[in-house]
PDB file of C-alpha atoms in Angstrom:
ATOM      1  CA  MET A  43       0.000   0.000   0.000  1.00  0.00           C
ATOM      2  CA  THR A  44       1.416   3.394  -0.939  1.00  0.00           C
ATOM      3  CA  THR A  45       0.433   6.852   0.163  1.00  0.00           C
ATOM      4  CA  LYS A  46       0.372  10.148  -1.692  1.00  0.00           C
ATOM      5  CA  THR A  47       4.017  10.538  -0.676  1.00  0.00           C
ATOM      6  CA  ASN A  48       4.865   7.355  -2.596  1.00  0.00           C
ATOM      7  CA  VAL A  49       6.250   5.571   0.456  1.00  0.00           C
ATOM      8  CA  ASP A  50       5.512   1.860   0.324  1.00  0.00           C
ATOM      9  CA  GLN A  51       4.019   1.292   3.760  1.00  0.00           C
ATOM     10  CA  GLY A  52       4.313  -2.488   3.405  1.00  0.00           C
ATOM     11  CA  LEU A  53       8.068  -2.115   2.923  1.00  0.00           C
ATOM     12  CA  LEU A  54       8.247   0.364   5.792  1.00  0.00           C
ATOM     13  CA  SER A  55       6.361  -2.064   8.015  1.00  0.00           C
ATOM     14  CA  ALA A  56       8.797  -4.873   7.149  1.00  0.00           C
ATOM     15  CA  ILE A  57      11.774  -2.610   7.906  1.00  0.00           C
ATOM     16  CA  LEU A  58      10.218  -1.544  11.217  1.00  0.00           C
ATOM     17  CA  ASP A  59       9.752  -5.168  12.266  1.00  0.00           C
ATOM     18  CA  ARG A  60      13.493  -5.717  11.926  1.00  0.00           C
ATOM     19  CA  LEU A  61      14.587  -2.400  13.457  1.00  0.00           C
ATOM     20  CA  ILE A  62      12.304  -2.663  16.483  1.00  0.00           C
ATOM     21  CA  PRO A  63      11.325  -6.288  17.193  1.00  0.00           C
ATOM     22  CA  ALA A  64       8.583  -7.406  19.562  1.00  0.00           C
ATOM     23  CA  VAL A  65       9.274  -7.197  23.296  1.00  0.00           C
ATOM     24  CA  ASP A  66       7.015  -8.997  25.753  1.00  0.00           C
ATOM     25  CA  ASP A  67       3.473  -7.734  25.116  1.00  0.00           C
ATOM     26  CA  VAL A  68       4.529  -4.973  22.681  1.00  0.00           C
ATOM     27  CA  PRO A  69       4.451  -6.194  19.074  1.00  0.00           C
ATOM     28  CA  ALA A  70       7.199  -5.493  16.550  1.00  0.00           C
ATOM     29  CA  ALA A  71       6.991  -1.899  15.359  1.00  0.00           C
ATOM     30  CA  GLY A  72       5.787  -2.905  11.896  1.00  0.00           C
ATOM     31  CA  HIS A  73       2.721  -4.531  13.452  1.00  0.00           C
ATOM     32  CA  MET A  74       1.785  -1.526  15.593  1.00  0.00           C
ATOM     33  CA  GLY A  75       0.129   0.554  12.867  1.00  0.00           C
ATOM     34  CA  LEU A  76       2.797   3.258  12.979  1.00  0.00           C
ATOM     35  CA  THR A  77       3.526   3.574   9.271  1.00  0.00           C
ATOM     36  CA  GLU A  78       0.902   6.223   8.471  1.00  0.00           C
ATOM     37  CA  GLU A  79       2.091   8.406  11.345  1.00  0.00           C
ATOM     38  CA  ILE A  80       5.727   7.998  10.285  1.00  0.00           C
ATOM     39  CA  VAL A  81       4.887   9.034   6.722  1.00  0.00           C
ATOM     40  CA  ARG A  82       2.710  11.932   7.927  1.00  0.00           C
ATOM     41  CA  LEU A  83       5.332  13.216  10.355  1.00  0.00           C
ATOM     42  CA  SER A  84       8.123  12.884   7.801  1.00  0.00           C
ATOM     43  CA  GLY A  85       6.231  15.308   5.567  1.00  0.00           C
ATOM     44  CA  GLN A  86       5.692  17.817   8.356  1.00  0.00           C
ATOM     45  CA  GLN A  87       9.122  18.086   9.953  1.00  0.00           C
ATOM     46  CA  ASP A  88      11.653  20.133   8.011  1.00  0.00           C
ATOM     47  CA  ARG A  89      14.547  17.833   8.816  1.00  0.00           C
ATOM     48  CA  PHE A  90      12.779  14.879   7.192  1.00  0.00           C
ATOM     49  CA  GLN A  91      10.952  16.474   4.265  1.00  0.00           C
ATOM     50  CA  GLY A  92      11.996  14.729   1.100  1.00  0.00           C
ATOM     51  CA  GLU A  93      14.842  12.870   2.774  1.00  0.00           C
ATOM     52  CA  PHE A  94      12.682  10.159   4.294  1.00  0.00           C
ATOM     53  CA  GLU A  95      10.849   9.552   1.031  1.00  0.00           C
ATOM     54  CA  SER A  96      14.185   9.420  -0.814  1.00  0.00           C
ATOM     55  CA  ALA A  97      15.552   7.011   1.770  1.00  0.00           C
ATOM     56  CA  MET A  98      12.570   4.705   1.371  1.00  0.00           C
ATOM     57  CA  SER A  99      12.662   4.891  -2.421  1.00  0.00           C
ATOM     58  CA  LEU A 100      16.358   4.036  -2.478  1.00  0.00           C
ATOM     59  CA  PHE A 101      15.803   1.192  -0.006  1.00  0.00           C
ATOM     60  CA  ASP A 102      13.140  -0.223  -2.330  1.00  0.00           C
ATOM     61  CA  GLU A 103      15.613  -0.073  -5.232  1.00  0.00           C
ATOM     62  CA  PHE A 104      18.352  -1.512  -3.010  1.00  0.00           C
ATOM     63  CA  SER A 105      16.221  -4.537  -2.085  1.00  0.00           C
ATOM     64  CA  PRO A 106      12.966  -4.774  -4.060  1.00  0.00           C
ATOM     65  CA  ASP A 107      12.150  -8.192  -2.550  1.00  0.00           C
ATOM     66  CA  PHE A 108      12.942  -7.195   1.054  1.00  0.00           C
ATOM     67  CA  ALA A 109       9.576  -8.236   2.522  1.00  0.00           C
ATOM     68  CA  SER A 110       9.898 -11.766   1.147  1.00  0.00           C
ATOM     69  CA  LEU A 111      13.401 -12.371   2.536  1.00  0.00           C
ATOM     70  CA  SER A 112      14.130 -14.321   5.706  1.00  0.00           C
ATOM     71  CA  GLU A 113      14.769 -12.335   8.885  1.00  0.00           C
ATOM     72  CA  VAL A 114      18.502 -13.081   8.667  1.00  0.00           C
ATOM     73  CA  GLN A 115      18.589 -11.889   5.067  1.00  0.00           C
ATOM     74  CA  GLN A 116      16.574  -8.769   5.965  1.00  0.00           C
ATOM     75  CA  ASP A 117      19.024  -7.928   8.742  1.00  0.00           C
ATOM     76  CA  ASP A 118      21.886  -8.315   6.283  1.00  0.00           C
ATOM     77  CA  VAL A 119      20.194  -6.005   3.760  1.00  0.00           C
ATOM     78  CA  ILE A 120      19.570  -3.392   6.460  1.00  0.00           C
ATOM     79  CA  ARG A 121      23.219  -3.490   7.540  1.00  0.00           C
ATOM     80  CA  LYS A 122      24.404  -3.123   3.939  1.00  0.00           C
ATOM     81  CA  TYR A 123      21.960  -0.281   3.278  1.00  0.00           C
ATOM     82  CA  GLU A 124      23.067   1.502   6.451  1.00  0.00           C
ATOM     83  CA  THR A 125      26.727   1.170   5.444  1.00  0.00           C
ATOM     84  CA  ALA A 126      26.113   2.400   1.903  1.00  0.00           C
ATOM     85  CA  ASN A 127      23.628   5.165   2.795  1.00  0.00           C
ATOM     86  CA  SER A 128      24.219   6.107   6.411  1.00  0.00           C
ATOM     87  CA  GLU A 129      22.512   9.521   6.312  1.00  0.00           C
ATOM     88  CA  LEU A 130      19.411   8.222   4.557  1.00  0.00           C
ATOM     89  CA  PHE A 131      19.273   5.238   6.890  1.00  0.00           C
ATOM     90  CA  ALA A 132      19.517   7.628   9.848  1.00  0.00           C
ATOM     91  CA  SER A 133      16.391   9.451   8.665  1.00  0.00           C
ATOM     92  CA  ILE A 134      14.436   6.177   8.552  1.00  0.00           C
ATOM     93  CA  LEU A 135      15.704   5.128  11.963  1.00  0.00           C
ATOM     94  CA  THR A 136      15.234   8.500  13.651  1.00  0.00           C
ATOM     95  CA  ILE A 137      11.664   9.126  12.569  1.00  0.00           C
ATOM     96  CA  SER A 138      10.785   5.517  13.327  1.00  0.00           C
ATOM     97  CA  TYR A 139      12.078   5.929  16.886  1.00  0.00           C
ATOM     98  CA  ILE A 140      10.240   9.240  17.308  1.00  0.00           C
ATOM     99  CA  VAL A 141       6.898   7.694  16.393  1.00  0.00           C
ATOM    100  CA  TYR A 142       7.541   4.397  18.219  1.00  0.00           C
ATOM    101  CA  TYR A 143       8.381   6.102  21.498  1.00  0.00           C
ATOM    102  CA  LYS A 144       5.285   8.315  21.259  1.00  0.00           C
ATOM    103  CA  ASP A 145       3.035   5.249  21.321  1.00  0.00           C
ATOM    104  CA  GLU A 146       1.089   4.605  24.540  1.00  0.00           C
ATOM    105  CA  ARG A 147       1.863   0.867  24.427  1.00  0.00           C
ATOM    106  CA  VAL A 148       5.561   1.624  24.531  1.00  0.00           C
ATOM    107  CA  HIS A 149       5.051   4.138  27.357  1.00  0.00           C
ATOM    108  CA  LYS A 150       3.211   1.487  29.350  1.00  0.00           C
ATOM    109  CA  ARG A 151       5.915  -1.131  28.675  1.00  0.00           C
ATOM    110  CA  LEU A 152       8.635   1.288  29.815  1.00  0.00           C
ATOM    111  CA  GLY A 153       6.670   2.516  32.827  1.00  0.00           C
ATOM    112  CA  TRP A 154       6.456   6.092  31.551  1.00  0.00           C
ATOM    113  CA  SER A 155       3.589   8.031  33.030  1.00  0.00           C
ATOM    114  CA  GLY A 156       3.079  10.178  29.963  1.00  0.00           C
ATOM    115  CA  LYS A 157       2.233  13.119  32.188  1.00  0.00           C
ATOM    116  CA  THR A 158       3.637  16.526  31.448  1.00  0.00           C
ATOM    117  CA  PRO A 159       6.218  17.690  33.985  1.00  0.00           C
ATOM    118  CA  GLN A 160       4.118  20.722  34.898  1.00  0.00           C
ATOM    119  CA  PRO A 161       1.610  21.541  36.249  1.00  0.00           C
ATOM    120  CA  ASP A 162       0.247  18.051  36.951  1.00  0.00           C
ATOM    121  CA  GLY A 163       3.386  15.961  36.744  1.00  0.00           C
ATOM    122  CA  ASN A 164       6.566  16.347  38.727  1.00  0.00           C
ATOM    123  CA  GLU A 165       6.377  18.533  41.792  1.00  0.00           C
ATOM    124  CA  MET A 166       9.102  21.112  42.228  1.00  0.00           C
ATOM    125  CA  GLU A 167      10.537  21.910  45.614  1.00  0.00           C
ATOM    126  CA  PRO A 168       9.938  25.486  46.752  1.00  0.00           C
ATOM    127  CA  TRP A 169      12.689  27.915  45.699  1.00  0.00           C
ATOM    128  CA  ASP A 170      15.405  28.369  48.306  1.00  0.00           C
ATOM    129  CA  GLU A 171      16.839  31.907  48.103  1.00  0.00           C
ATOM    130  CA  SER A 172      19.823  30.866  50.207  1.00  0.00           C
ATOM    131  CA  VAL A 173      21.426  29.186  47.172  1.00  0.00           C
ATOM    132  CA  LEU A 174      22.286  32.700  45.936  1.00  0.00           C
ATOM    133  CA  ASP A 175      23.895  33.905  49.204  1.00  0.00           C
ATOM    134  CA  LYS A 176      27.454  33.079  48.148  1.00  0.00           C
ATOM    135  CA  MET A 177      26.998  34.707  44.733  1.00  0.00           C
ATOM    136  CA  ARG A 178      25.661  37.882  46.328  1.00  0.00           C
ATOM    137  CA  THR A 179      28.903  38.302  48.312  1.00  0.00           C
ATOM    138  CA  ARG A 180      31.178  38.097  45.237  1.00  0.00           C
ATOM    139  CA  GLU A 181      32.603  41.135  43.556  1.00  0.00           C
ATOM    140  CA  PRO A 182      31.277  41.699  40.045  1.00  0.00           C
ATOM    141  CA  PHE A 183      33.462  40.042  37.418  1.00  0.00           C
ATOM    142  CA  TRP A 184      32.008  42.005  34.520  1.00  0.00           C
ATOM    143  CA  ARG A 185      32.609  45.530  33.270  1.00  0.00           C
ATOM    144  CA  GLN A 186      30.006  48.177  33.818  1.00  0.00           C
ATOM    145  CA  VAL A 187      28.790  49.677  30.561  1.00  0.00           C
ATOM    146  CA  ASP A 188      27.251  53.128  30.613  1.00  0.00           C
TER     147      ASP A 188
END
């Protein structure tokens, strides 16, 4: 299945399964339904625009039968692709990690609360003015500018 960005989501799913395999109750990344979000996000973030699609297109040319290969063969293809196209591979890996680690199932597996640090998350200790006492006794080390 391809999208309007011409990224083969079936190929992406197969790559994801090898990059991020299943762990306990969390399925392999390719089976988590992340491909649409990866493609969408790659078109929205400046650092990925065009590069991700190029990386996927080149991967498809590099190994057109990737999805039908054994896992060992797929791992070998990924290693060779990474060696030959490290920057393009990095774009696939980076955006895949971004979307994977945003997923609630992964948060639950890792024990992340998903709460924002403030105002409902981490509580901050009240400010202690005494931490500035030593600094207040120092002579200025800068020049005064009129």
